[in-house]
Amino acid sequence: MASIYARGAAAVTVRPARPDDVEAVREIRNDAIAHSTALWTETPQPPAQAVTWLAAHLARGSAFVAEADGEVAGFAVYGPWRELDGYRYTVENSVYVRAGRHGLGIGSVLMATLIAAAREGGHHVMIAGIEAENAASIRLHERFGFQHVGTVPEVGTKFGRWLDLTLMRLPLT
């Protein structure tokens, strides 16, 4: 998968993730854990857990990385929305861009690749669970046709405050 998106000086190439991407992906995840409400945990992901987490996505072909200027500049994954078999055609997405690389179109090219892969994989719906004040993520999802289907108030907590969860939905078929 060689999607190319050029803006400014750097071209971005998106490709399927590989096992050797685990540390770069873990770095990006841990930065989001430490500095944002994108991941609702305050516990950094340890190396062994990162290997297991990425391996599950690699096994189902649902992990992609964006490379720019010789480094992993972002990643995207989709996975089961819920574990029960009645939800087997519904997936949830996650798109993360390395700090300092926001606003360059990396999230958009990752999202486009992720949606295409989920469609090719025979999935019916993609769900996004977004912290309600994350306007940039909500706008990104809206640009790709996701519709707001609800906000659940105060279902998470981080940085000493209650967080609301906005749910968005994209039909894939």
CSV table of C-alpha atoms in Angstrom, one decimal:
chain,number,residue,atom,x,y,z
A,1,MET,CA,0.0,0.0,0.0
A,2,ALA,CA,1.9,3.0,-1.2
A,3,SER,CA,-0.4,6.0,-0.6
A,4,ILE,CA,1.6,9.2,-1.1
A,5,TYR,CA,0.5,12.6,0.3
A,6,ALA,CA,2.8,15.5,-0.2
A,7,ARG,CA,2.5,18.8,1.6
A,8,GLY,CA,5.4,21.2,2.2
A,9,ALA,CA,8.8,19.6,2.1
A,10,ALA,CA,8.0,16.1,3.2
A,11,ALA,CA,6.2,13.3,1.3
A,12,VAL,CA,4.3,10.9,3.4
A,13,THR,CA,4.2,7.2,2.6
A,14,VAL,CA,1.7,4.9,4.3
A,15,ARG,CA,2.4,1.2,4.4
A,16,PRO,CA,1.3,-1.8,6.5
A,17,ALA,CA,3.0,-1.9,9.9
A,18,ARG,CA,5.7,-4.4,10.6
A,19,PRO,CA,6.9,-6.0,13.8
A,20,ASP,CA,10.0,-3.7,13.8
A,21,ASP,CA,7.7,-0.6,13.9
A,22,VAL,CA,6.7,-1.5,17.5
A,23,GLU,CA,9.1,0.9,19.3
A,24,ALA,CA,8.2,3.9,17.1
A,25,VAL,CA,4.5,3.1,17.5
A,26,ARG,CA,4.9,2.7,21.3
A,27,GLU,CA,6.7,6.1,21.5
A,28,ILE,CA,3.8,7.8,19.8
A,29,ARG,CA,1.2,6.0,22.0
A,30,ASN,CA,3.1,6.9,25.2
A,31,ASP,CA,3.4,10.5,24.1
A,32,ALA,CA,-0.4,10.6,23.6
A,33,ILE,CA,-0.9,8.9,27.0
A,34,ALA,CA,1.4,11.5,28.8
A,35,HIS,CA,0.1,14.6,27.0
A,36,SER,CA,-3.4,14.1,25.7
A,37,THR,CA,-6.8,12.7,26.4
A,38,ALA,CA,-6.7,10.6,23.2
A,39,LEU,CA,-6.0,7.5,25.3
A,40,TRP,CA,-7.8,7.3,28.6
A,41,THR,CA,-5.0,5.9,30.7
A,42,GLU,CA,-2.2,7.4,32.6
A,43,THR,CA,-0.1,4.2,32.5
A,44,PRO,CA,2.6,4.2,29.7
A,45,GLN,CA,2.6,1.1,27.6
A,46,PRO,CA,5.6,-1.2,28.5
A,47,PRO,CA,7.6,-2.8,25.7
A,48,ALA,CA,6.2,-6.3,26.1
A,49,GLN,CA,2.6,-5.1,26.1
A,50,ALA,CA,3.4,-3.0,22.9
A,51,VAL,CA,4.7,-6.1,21.1
A,52,THR,CA,1.5,-8.1,22.0
A,53,TRP,CA,-0.8,-5.2,21.1
A,54,LEU,CA,0.8,-4.6,17.7
A,55,ALA,CA,1.0,-8.3,17.0
A,56,ALA,CA,-2.8,-8.6,17.3
A,57,HIS,CA,-3.2,-5.8,14.8
A,58,LEU,CA,-0.6,-7.3,12.4
A,59,ALA,CA,-2.3,-10.7,12.5
A,60,ARG,CA,-5.6,-9.2,11.2
A,61,GLY,CA,-3.9,-6.7,8.8
A,62,SER,CA,-5.3,-3.7,10.6
A,63,ALA,CA,-2.1,-1.6,11.4
A,64,PHE,CA,-0.5,1.0,9.2
A,65,VAL,CA,2.3,3.5,9.7
A,66,ALA,CA,3.1,6.8,7.9
A,67,GLU,CA,6.7,7.5,7.2
A,68,ALA,CA,8.0,11.0,6.5
A,69,ASP,CA,11.6,12.2,6.5
A,70,GLY,CA,12.9,8.7,7.4
A,71,GLU,CA,10.8,8.2,10.6
A,72,VAL,CA,7.5,6.8,11.6
A,73,ALA,CA,5.4,10.0,11.7
A,74,GLY,CA,2.1,8.4,12.7
A,75,PHE,CA,0.1,5.2,12.8
A,76,ALA,CA,-3.4,4.0,12.5
A,77,VAL,CA,-5.1,0.8,13.6
A,78,TYR,CA,-8.6,-0.7,13.7
A,79,GLY,CA,-9.8,-3.5,15.9
A,80,PRO,CA,-12.9,-5.0,17.2
A,81,TRP,CA,-15.4,-2.5,18.7
A,82,ARG,CA,-16.8,-5.1,21.1
A,83,GLU,CA,-15.7,-8.7,21.7
A,84,LEU,CA,-19.1,-10.5,21.2
A,85,ASP,CA,-19.6,-12.1,17.8
A,86,GLY,CA,-22.6,-10.1,17.1
A,87,TYR,CA,-20.3,-7.1,16.6
A,88,ARG,CA,-17.9,-8.9,14.3
A,89,TYR,CA,-18.5,-6.6,11.3
A,90,THR,CA,-18.0,-3.4,13.4
A,91,VAL,CA,-14.5,-2.0,14.0
A,92,GLU,CA,-13.2,0.9,16.0
A,93,ASN,CA,-10.4,3.1,14.6
A,94,SER,CA,-7.4,4.9,16.2
A,95,VAL,CA,-5.2,7.4,14.4
A,96,TYR,CA,-2.1,9.0,16.0
A,97,VAL,CA,0.4,11.4,14.7
A,98,ARG,CA,3.8,12.0,16.2
A,99,ALA,CA,4.1,15.3,18.3
A,100,GLY,CA,5.4,18.1,16.0
A,101,ARG,CA,3.9,16.5,12.9
A,102,HIS,CA,0.2,17.6,13.3
A,103,GLY,CA,-1.4,19.7,10.6
A,104,LEU,CA,0.6,18.2,7.8
A,105,GLY,CA,-2.0,15.8,6.4
A,106,ILE,CA,-0.6,12.7,8.0
A,107,GLY,CA,-3.8,11.9,9.9
A,108,SER,CA,-5.8,12.3,6.7
A,109,VAL,CA,-3.7,9.9,4.7
A,110,LEU,CA,-3.7,7.4,7.5
A,111,MET,CA,-7.5,7.6,7.9
A,112,ALA,CA,-8.0,7.1,4.2
A,113,THR,CA,-5.8,4.0,4.2
A,114,LEU,CA,-7.5,2.6,7.3
A,115,ILE,CA,-11.0,3.1,5.9
A,116,ALA,CA,-10.1,1.4,2.6
A,117,ALA,CA,-8.5,-1.5,4.4
A,118,ALA,CA,-11.5,-2.0,6.6
A,119,ARG,CA,-13.8,-1.9,3.6
A,120,GLU,CA,-11.6,-4.5,1.8
A,121,GLY,CA,-11.7,-6.6,5.0
A,122,GLY,CA,-15.5,-6.9,4.7
A,123,HIS,CA,-16.4,-4.7,7.7
A,124,HIS,CA,-19.7,-3.0,7.8
A,125,VAL,CA,-19.3,0.0,10.2
A,126,MET,CA,-16.3,1.9,11.6
A,127,ILE,CA,-16.8,3.5,15.0
A,128,ALA,CA,-14.7,6.4,16.5
A,129,GLY,CA,-14.7,7.1,20.2
A,130,ILE,CA,-13.3,10.6,20.7
A,131,GLU,CA,-12.9,12.8,23.8
A,132,ALA,CA,-15.6,15.4,23.2
A,133,GLU,CA,-13.3,18.4,23.4
A,134,ASN,CA,-10.9,17.0,20.8
A,135,ALA,CA,-12.1,19.2,18.0
A,136,ALA,CA,-9.3,18.3,15.6
A,137,SER,CA,-10.1,14.6,15.7
A,138,ILE,CA,-13.8,15.3,15.4
A,139,ARG,CA,-13.2,17.4,12.3
A,140,LEU,CA,-10.9,14.8,10.8
A,141,HIS,CA,-13.6,12.1,11.2
A,142,GLU,CA,-16.3,14.5,9.8
A,143,ARG,CA,-14.2,15.1,6.6
A,144,PHE,CA,-14.3,11.3,6.0
A,145,GLY,CA,-18.0,11.1,6.4
A,146,PHE,CA,-18.3,10.0,10.0
A,147,GLN,CA,-21.6,11.1,11.6
A,148,HIS,CA,-22.0,12.1,15.3
A,149,VAL,CA,-24.2,9.5,16.9
A,150,GLY,CA,-24.0,10.5,20.5
A,151,THR,CA,-22.0,11.9,23.4
A,152,VAL,CA,-21.8,10.1,26.7
A,153,PRO,CA,-21.0,12.5,29.5
A,154,GLU,CA,-18.4,11.9,32.2
A,155,VAL,CA,-17.6,8.3,31.4
A,156,GLY,CA,-13.8,8.7,31.8
A,157,THR,CA,-11.3,10.6,33.8
A,158,LYS,CA,-7.8,11.9,33.2
A,159,PHE,CA,-5.7,14.8,34.3
A,160,GLY,CA,-8.1,15.4,37.3
A,161,ARG,CA,-11.2,16.0,35.2
A,162,TRP,CA,-14.2,14.1,33.9
A,163,LEU,CA,-14.2,13.3,30.2
A,164,ASP,CA,-17.1,13.0,27.8
A,165,LEU,CA,-17.0,10.4,25.0
A,166,THR,CA,-18.3,11.4,21.5
A,167,LEU,CA,-19.2,8.5,19.3
A,168,MET,CA,-19.0,8.8,15.6
A,169,ARG,CA,-20.0,6.2,12.9
A,170,LEU,CA,-19.1,5.6,9.3
A,171,PRO,CA,-20.9,3.0,7.2
A,172,LEU,CA,-18.4,1.0,5.2
A,173,THR,CA,-20.8,-0.9,3.0
